[in-house]
Coordinates of C-alpha atoms in Angstrom, one line a residue:
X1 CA 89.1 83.6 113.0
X2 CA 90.2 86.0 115.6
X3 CA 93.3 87.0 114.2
X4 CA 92.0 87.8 110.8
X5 CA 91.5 92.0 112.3
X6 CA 95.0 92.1 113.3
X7 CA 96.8 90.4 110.4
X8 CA 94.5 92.1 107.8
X9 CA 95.6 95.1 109.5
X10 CA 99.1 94.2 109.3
X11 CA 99.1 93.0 106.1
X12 CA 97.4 96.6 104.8
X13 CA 100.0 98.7 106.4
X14 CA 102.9 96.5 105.1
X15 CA 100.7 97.2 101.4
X16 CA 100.9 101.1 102.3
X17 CA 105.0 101.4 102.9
X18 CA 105.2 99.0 99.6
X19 CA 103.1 101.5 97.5
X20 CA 105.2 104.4 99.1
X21 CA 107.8 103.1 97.9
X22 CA 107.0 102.0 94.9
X23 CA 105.9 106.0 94.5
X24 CA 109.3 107.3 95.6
X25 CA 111.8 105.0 94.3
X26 CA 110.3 102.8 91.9
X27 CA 108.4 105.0 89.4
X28 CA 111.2 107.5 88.6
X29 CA 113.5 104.4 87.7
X30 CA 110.5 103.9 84.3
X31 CA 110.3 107.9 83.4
X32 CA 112.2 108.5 80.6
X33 CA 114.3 112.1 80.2
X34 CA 112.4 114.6 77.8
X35 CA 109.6 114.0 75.6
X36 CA 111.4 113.3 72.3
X37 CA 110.0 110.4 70.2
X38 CA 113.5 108.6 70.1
X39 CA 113.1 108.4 73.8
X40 CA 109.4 107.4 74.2
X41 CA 109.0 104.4 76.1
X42 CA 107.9 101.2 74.9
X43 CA 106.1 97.8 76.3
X44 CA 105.8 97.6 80.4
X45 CA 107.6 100.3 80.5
X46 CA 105.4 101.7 83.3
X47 CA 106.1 98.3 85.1
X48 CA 106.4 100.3 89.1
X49 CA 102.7 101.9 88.2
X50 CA 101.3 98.2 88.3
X51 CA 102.9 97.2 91.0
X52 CA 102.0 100.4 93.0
X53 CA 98.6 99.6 91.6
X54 CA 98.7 95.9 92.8
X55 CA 99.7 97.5 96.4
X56 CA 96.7 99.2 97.2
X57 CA 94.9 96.3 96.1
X58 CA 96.2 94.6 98.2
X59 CA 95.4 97.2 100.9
X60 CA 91.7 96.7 100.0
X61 CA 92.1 93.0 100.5
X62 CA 93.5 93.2 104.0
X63 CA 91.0 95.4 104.8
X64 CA 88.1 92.9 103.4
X65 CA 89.8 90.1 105.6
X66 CA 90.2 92.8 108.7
X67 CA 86.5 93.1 108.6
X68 CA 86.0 89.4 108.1
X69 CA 84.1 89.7 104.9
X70 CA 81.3 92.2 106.5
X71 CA 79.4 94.2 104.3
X72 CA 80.4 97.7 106.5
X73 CA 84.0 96.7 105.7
X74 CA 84.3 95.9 102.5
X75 CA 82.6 98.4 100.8
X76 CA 84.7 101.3 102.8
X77 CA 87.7 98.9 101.6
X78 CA 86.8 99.0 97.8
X79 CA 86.0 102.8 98.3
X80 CA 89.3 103.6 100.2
X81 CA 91.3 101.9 96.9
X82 CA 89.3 104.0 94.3
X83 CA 90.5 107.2 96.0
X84 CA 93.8 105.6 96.6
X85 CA 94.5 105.5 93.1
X86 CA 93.3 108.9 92.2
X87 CA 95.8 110.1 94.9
X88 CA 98.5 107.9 93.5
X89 CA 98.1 110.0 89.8
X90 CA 98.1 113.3 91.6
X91 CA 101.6 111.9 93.7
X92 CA 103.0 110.3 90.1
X93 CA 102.2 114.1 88.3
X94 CA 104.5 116.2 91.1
X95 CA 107.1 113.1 91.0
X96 CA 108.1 112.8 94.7
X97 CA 111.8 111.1 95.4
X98 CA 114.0 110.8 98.1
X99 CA 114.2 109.0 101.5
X100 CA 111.7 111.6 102.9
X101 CA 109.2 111.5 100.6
X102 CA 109.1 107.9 100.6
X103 CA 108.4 107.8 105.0
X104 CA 106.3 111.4 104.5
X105 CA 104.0 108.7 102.4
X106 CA 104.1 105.4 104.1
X107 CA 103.1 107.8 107.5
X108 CA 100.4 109.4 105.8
X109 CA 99.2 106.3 104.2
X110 CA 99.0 104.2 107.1
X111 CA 97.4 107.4 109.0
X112 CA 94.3 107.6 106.6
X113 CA 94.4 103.6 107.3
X114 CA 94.2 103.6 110.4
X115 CA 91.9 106.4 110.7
X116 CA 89.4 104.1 108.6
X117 CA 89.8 101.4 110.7
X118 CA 89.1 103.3 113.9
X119 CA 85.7 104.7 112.8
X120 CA 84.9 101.0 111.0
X121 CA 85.6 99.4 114.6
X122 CA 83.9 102.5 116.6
X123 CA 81.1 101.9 114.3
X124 CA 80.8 98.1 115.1
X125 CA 81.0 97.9 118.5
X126 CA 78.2 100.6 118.6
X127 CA 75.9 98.4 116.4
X128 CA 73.8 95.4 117.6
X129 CA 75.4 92.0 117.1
X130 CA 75.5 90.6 113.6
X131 CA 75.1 87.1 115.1
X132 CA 73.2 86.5 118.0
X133 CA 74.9 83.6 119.5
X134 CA 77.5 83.6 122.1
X135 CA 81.5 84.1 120.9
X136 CA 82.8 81.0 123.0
X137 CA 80.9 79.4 120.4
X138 CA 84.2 80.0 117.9
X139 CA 86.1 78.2 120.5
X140 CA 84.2 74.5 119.9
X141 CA 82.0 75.1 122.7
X142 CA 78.7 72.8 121.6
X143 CA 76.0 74.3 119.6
X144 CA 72.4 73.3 120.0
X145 CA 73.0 69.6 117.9
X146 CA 75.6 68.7 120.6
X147 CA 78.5 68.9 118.3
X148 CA 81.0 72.1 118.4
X149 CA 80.2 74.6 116.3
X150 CA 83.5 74.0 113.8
X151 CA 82.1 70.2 113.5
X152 CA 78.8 71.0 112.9
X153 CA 79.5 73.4 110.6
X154 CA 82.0 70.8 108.7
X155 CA 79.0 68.2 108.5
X156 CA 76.4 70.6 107.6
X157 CA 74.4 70.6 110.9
X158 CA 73.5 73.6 113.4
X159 CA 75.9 75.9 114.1
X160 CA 76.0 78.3 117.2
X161 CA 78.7 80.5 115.3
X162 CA 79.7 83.4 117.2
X163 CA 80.2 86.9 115.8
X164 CA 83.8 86.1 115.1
X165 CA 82.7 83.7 112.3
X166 CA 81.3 84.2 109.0
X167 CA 78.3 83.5 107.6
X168 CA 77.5 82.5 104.3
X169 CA 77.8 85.9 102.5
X170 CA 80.9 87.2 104.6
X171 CA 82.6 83.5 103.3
X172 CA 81.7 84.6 99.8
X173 CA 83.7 87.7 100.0
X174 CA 86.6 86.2 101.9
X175 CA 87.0 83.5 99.1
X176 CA 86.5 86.5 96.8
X177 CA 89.1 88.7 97.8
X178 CA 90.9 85.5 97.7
X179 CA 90.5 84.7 94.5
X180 CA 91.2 88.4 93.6
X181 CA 95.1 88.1 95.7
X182 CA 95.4 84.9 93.8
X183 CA 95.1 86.2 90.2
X184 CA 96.7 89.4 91.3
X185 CA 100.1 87.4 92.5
X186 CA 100.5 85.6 89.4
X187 CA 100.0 88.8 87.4
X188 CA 102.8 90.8 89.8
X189 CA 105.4 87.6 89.2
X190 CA 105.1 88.0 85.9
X191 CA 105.9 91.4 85.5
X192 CA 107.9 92.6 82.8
X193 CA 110.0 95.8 81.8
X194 CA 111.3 96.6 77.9
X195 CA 114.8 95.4 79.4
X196 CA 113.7 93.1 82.3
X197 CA 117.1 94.2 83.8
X198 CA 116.4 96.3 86.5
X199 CA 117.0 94.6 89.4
X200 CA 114.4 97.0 91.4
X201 CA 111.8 95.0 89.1
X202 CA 112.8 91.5 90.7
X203 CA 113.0 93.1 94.1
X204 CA 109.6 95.2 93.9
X205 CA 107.6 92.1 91.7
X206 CA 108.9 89.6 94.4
X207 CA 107.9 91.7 97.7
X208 CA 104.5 92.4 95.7
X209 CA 104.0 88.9 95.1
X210 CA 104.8 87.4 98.3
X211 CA 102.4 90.1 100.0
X212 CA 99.7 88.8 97.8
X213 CA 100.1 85.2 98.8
X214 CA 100.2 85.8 102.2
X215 CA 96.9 88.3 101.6
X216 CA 95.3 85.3 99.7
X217 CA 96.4 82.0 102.3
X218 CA 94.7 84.5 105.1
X219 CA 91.3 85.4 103.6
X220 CA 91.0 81.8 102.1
X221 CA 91.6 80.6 105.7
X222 CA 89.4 83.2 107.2
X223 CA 86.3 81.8 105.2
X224 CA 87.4 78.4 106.4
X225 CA 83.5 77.1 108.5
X226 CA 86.3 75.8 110.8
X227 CA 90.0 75.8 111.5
X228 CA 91.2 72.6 112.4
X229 CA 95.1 71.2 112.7
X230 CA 95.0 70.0 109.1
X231 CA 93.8 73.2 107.6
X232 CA 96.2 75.7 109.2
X233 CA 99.0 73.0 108.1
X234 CA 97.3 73.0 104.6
X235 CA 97.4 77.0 104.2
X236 CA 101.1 77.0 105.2
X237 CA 102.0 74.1 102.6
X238 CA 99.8 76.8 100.0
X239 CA 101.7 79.5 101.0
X240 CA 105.1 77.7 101.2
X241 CA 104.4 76.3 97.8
X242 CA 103.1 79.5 96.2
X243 CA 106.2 82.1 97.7
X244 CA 108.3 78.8 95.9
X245 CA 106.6 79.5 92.5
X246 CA 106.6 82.8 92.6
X247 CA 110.0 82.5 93.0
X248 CA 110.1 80.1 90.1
X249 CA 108.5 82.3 87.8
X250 CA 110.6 85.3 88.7
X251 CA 114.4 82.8 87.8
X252 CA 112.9 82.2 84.1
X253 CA 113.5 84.6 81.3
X254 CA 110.3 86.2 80.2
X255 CA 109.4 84.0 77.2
X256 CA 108.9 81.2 79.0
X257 CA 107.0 81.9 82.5
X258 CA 102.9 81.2 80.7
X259 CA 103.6 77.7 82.3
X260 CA 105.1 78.1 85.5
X261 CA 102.5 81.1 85.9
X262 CA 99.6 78.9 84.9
X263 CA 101.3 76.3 87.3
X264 CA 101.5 79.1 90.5
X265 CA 97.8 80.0 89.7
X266 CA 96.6 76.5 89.6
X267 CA 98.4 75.6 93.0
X268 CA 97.3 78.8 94.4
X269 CA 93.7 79.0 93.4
X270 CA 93.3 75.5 94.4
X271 CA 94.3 75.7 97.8
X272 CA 92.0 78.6 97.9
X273 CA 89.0 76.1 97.6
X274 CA 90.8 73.5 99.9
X275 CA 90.9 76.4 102.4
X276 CA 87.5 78.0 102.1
X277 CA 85.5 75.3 101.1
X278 CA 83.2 73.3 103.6
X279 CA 84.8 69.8 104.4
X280 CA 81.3 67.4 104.7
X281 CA 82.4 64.7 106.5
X282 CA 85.8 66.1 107.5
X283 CA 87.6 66.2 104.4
X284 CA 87.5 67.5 101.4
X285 CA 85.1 66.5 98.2
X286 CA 87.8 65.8 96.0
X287 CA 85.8 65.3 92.8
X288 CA 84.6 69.4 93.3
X289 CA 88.4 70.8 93.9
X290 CA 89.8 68.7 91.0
X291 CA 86.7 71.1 88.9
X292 CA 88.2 73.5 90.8
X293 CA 91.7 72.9 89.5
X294 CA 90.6 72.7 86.5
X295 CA 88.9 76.2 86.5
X296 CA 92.3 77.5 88.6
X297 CA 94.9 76.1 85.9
X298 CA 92.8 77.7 82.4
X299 CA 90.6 80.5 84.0
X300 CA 93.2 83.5 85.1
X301 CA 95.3 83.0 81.5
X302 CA 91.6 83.3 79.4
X303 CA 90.3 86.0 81.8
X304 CA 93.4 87.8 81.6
X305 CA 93.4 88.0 77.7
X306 CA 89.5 88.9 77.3
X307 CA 90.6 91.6 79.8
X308 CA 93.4 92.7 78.1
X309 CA 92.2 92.9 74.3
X310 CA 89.0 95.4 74.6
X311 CA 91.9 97.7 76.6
X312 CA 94.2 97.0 73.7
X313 CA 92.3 97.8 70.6
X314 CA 88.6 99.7 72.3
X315 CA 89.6 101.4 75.9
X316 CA 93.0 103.1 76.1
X317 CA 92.6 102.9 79.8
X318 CA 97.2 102.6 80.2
X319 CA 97.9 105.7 77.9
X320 CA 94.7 107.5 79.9
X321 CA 96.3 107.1 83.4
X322 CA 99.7 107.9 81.7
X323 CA 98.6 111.5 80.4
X324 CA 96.9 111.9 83.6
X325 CA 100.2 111.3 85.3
X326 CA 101.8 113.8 83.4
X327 CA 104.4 110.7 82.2
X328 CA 105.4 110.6 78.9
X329 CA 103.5 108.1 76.2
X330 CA 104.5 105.0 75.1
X331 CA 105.8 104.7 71.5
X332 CA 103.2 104.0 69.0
X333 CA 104.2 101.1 67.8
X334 CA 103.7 99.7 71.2
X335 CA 101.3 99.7 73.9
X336 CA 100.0 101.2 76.9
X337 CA 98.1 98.1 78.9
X338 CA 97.7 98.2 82.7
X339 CA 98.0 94.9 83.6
X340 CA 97.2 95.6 87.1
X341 CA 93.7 96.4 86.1
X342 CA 93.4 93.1 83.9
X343 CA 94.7 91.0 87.3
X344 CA 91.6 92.9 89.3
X345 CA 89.1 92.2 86.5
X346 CA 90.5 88.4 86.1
X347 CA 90.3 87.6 89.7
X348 CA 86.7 89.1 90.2
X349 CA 86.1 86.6 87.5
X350 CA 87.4 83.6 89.1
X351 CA 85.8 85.0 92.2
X352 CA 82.8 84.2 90.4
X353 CA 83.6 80.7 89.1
X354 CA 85.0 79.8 92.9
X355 CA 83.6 81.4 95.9
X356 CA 80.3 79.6 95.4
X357 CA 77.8 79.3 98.4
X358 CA 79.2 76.5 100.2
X359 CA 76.2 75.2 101.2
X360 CA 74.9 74.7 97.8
X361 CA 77.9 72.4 96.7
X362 CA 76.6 69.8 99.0
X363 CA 73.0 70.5 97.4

């Protein structure tokens, strides 16, 4: 997939000015004014530090599908949003606001992005070929069975994939990182706030959301052995469908959106495996997606509370990044949970149930 450098890219740098301003504009709408206990905050209350925290997840994601699931990429990626978030704390504890701030950050973000990107491209080009077959082979020129290299690799032949295609273990961590958007988007449209009136938390939860679909449509599609007509029409009726229930989700008050959440992640999730799967034959093995769905409907709900218990009751990991913040702590009889960190936990695990070698489905 040639395009998956430039719209990972893209889709990174649109993550950066997100967090930005999530940094600038968002986070000093949740701070309460003085440290007395009448004014301590309560549930979600921190609602702009998950969504700042689901942005430079997302940058890690774009980066993954900008490298096309290579090794070299995606473990500078997952390295880049571990220092990320350390920076964001330091930002969060000298409580930057204003119009200038907010470009000061976006600038500097997408500098140290690029910057990575430079030396992981300088560093490729000067390395030997991770595939030794020609790239016109990405364009359907025949392999060595005869057939095009997207056909054979849809039938389980030969395949003279050029070095713009994945192999097995770069398709793994596309449909990873895929997995990982997906169970990340239904998290950010469910975001909640003690009030759920700010109309900044529609705004940011939506932008957030819709970034993450578009994050998860690419990489699924980028793991894709081939991208024919119905495929690229399949990941925009995924996408179209998902920005529809995310929408959805957002329109209903906040004690009823388990369904329609379990509903987006099902959709979602699904079309992942529709996307990345291998298509024997030309189309799809039903019986194996309708698992699939199965997984994709019950999987991020039970990952998402064995998540969110142990950080409940054993690891105060919330009220941790909250005193490192310098922010003030949530009332007692409430609780600090970073729900950003359960949607990265939960979508490594349905990473795990769905991005499968492909090759030993048909096995």
């Amino acid at each position: 997939m040639r395009s998956a450098r430039p719209v990972g890219l893209l889709l990174s740098a649109a993550a950066v000015v997100l967090w930005a301003f999530g940094v600038t504009v968002l986070q000093p709408l949740t701070e309460p004014i003085g440290p007395w206990s009448e004014r301590l905050p309560g549930n979600n209350a921190y609602w702009a530090r998950d969504l700042r925290f689901m942005a430079i997840m997302a940058v890690a994601v774009g980066l993954v599908l900008a490298g096309r699931g290579r090794l070299r990429w995606s473990r500078p990626a997952v390295l880049l949003g571990g220092c990320w978030v350390a920076a964001d704390v330091a930002i969060d504890r000298v409580d930057p606001t204003g119009g200038q701030a907010t470009a000061l950050l976006a600038v500097g973000g997408c500098a140290v992005l690029g910057a990575l990107a430079a030396v992981l491209l300088w560093r490729e080009r000067g390395s030997f070929p991770e595939h030794g077959a020609p790239e016109a082979a990405e364009r359907g020129r025949p392999s060595a069975s005869g057939r095009s290299a997207p056909e054979a690799a849809e039938r389980g032949g030969p395949s003279a994939w050029g070095r713009g295609a994945p192999d097995a273990a770069e398709r793994k961590a596309l449909t990873g990182a895929a997995c990982v958007a997906g169970v990340l988007t239904i998290v950010a449209a469910g975001v909640e706030s003690p009030t759920d009136r700010e109309p900044e938390l529609n705004q940011g939860a939506l932008v957030t959301a819709a970034l993450l679909v578009v994050l998860a449509v690419a990489a699924a599609l980028a793991a894709a052995p081939a991208r024919p007509r119905a495929r690229v029409g399949l990941a925009a009726g995924v996408a179209v469908a998902a920005l529809l229930g995310v929408a959805l989700v957002r329109a209903v008050p906040p004690e009823t959106r388990l369904l329609p959440e379990m509903a987006l992640g099902a959709v979602l999730l699904t079309g992942v495996t529709l996307l990345a799967w291998d298509w024997p034959g030309g189309r799809p093995v039903w019986r194996h997606h309708a698992l699939a769905a199965l997984a994709a409907l019950v999987g991020p709900v039970a990952f998402l509370l064995v998540t969110a218990i142990p950080m409940l009751v054993v690891l105060p990991i919330g009220a941790t990044f909250t005193a490192l913040a310098g922010n003030s702590p949530i009332h007692a009889a409430d609780s600090d949970l970073l729900v950003s960190l359960c949607g990265l936990l939960s979508g490594l695990g349905m990473a795990l149930l769905l991005a499968w070698p492909t090759a030993g489905i048909r096995r």
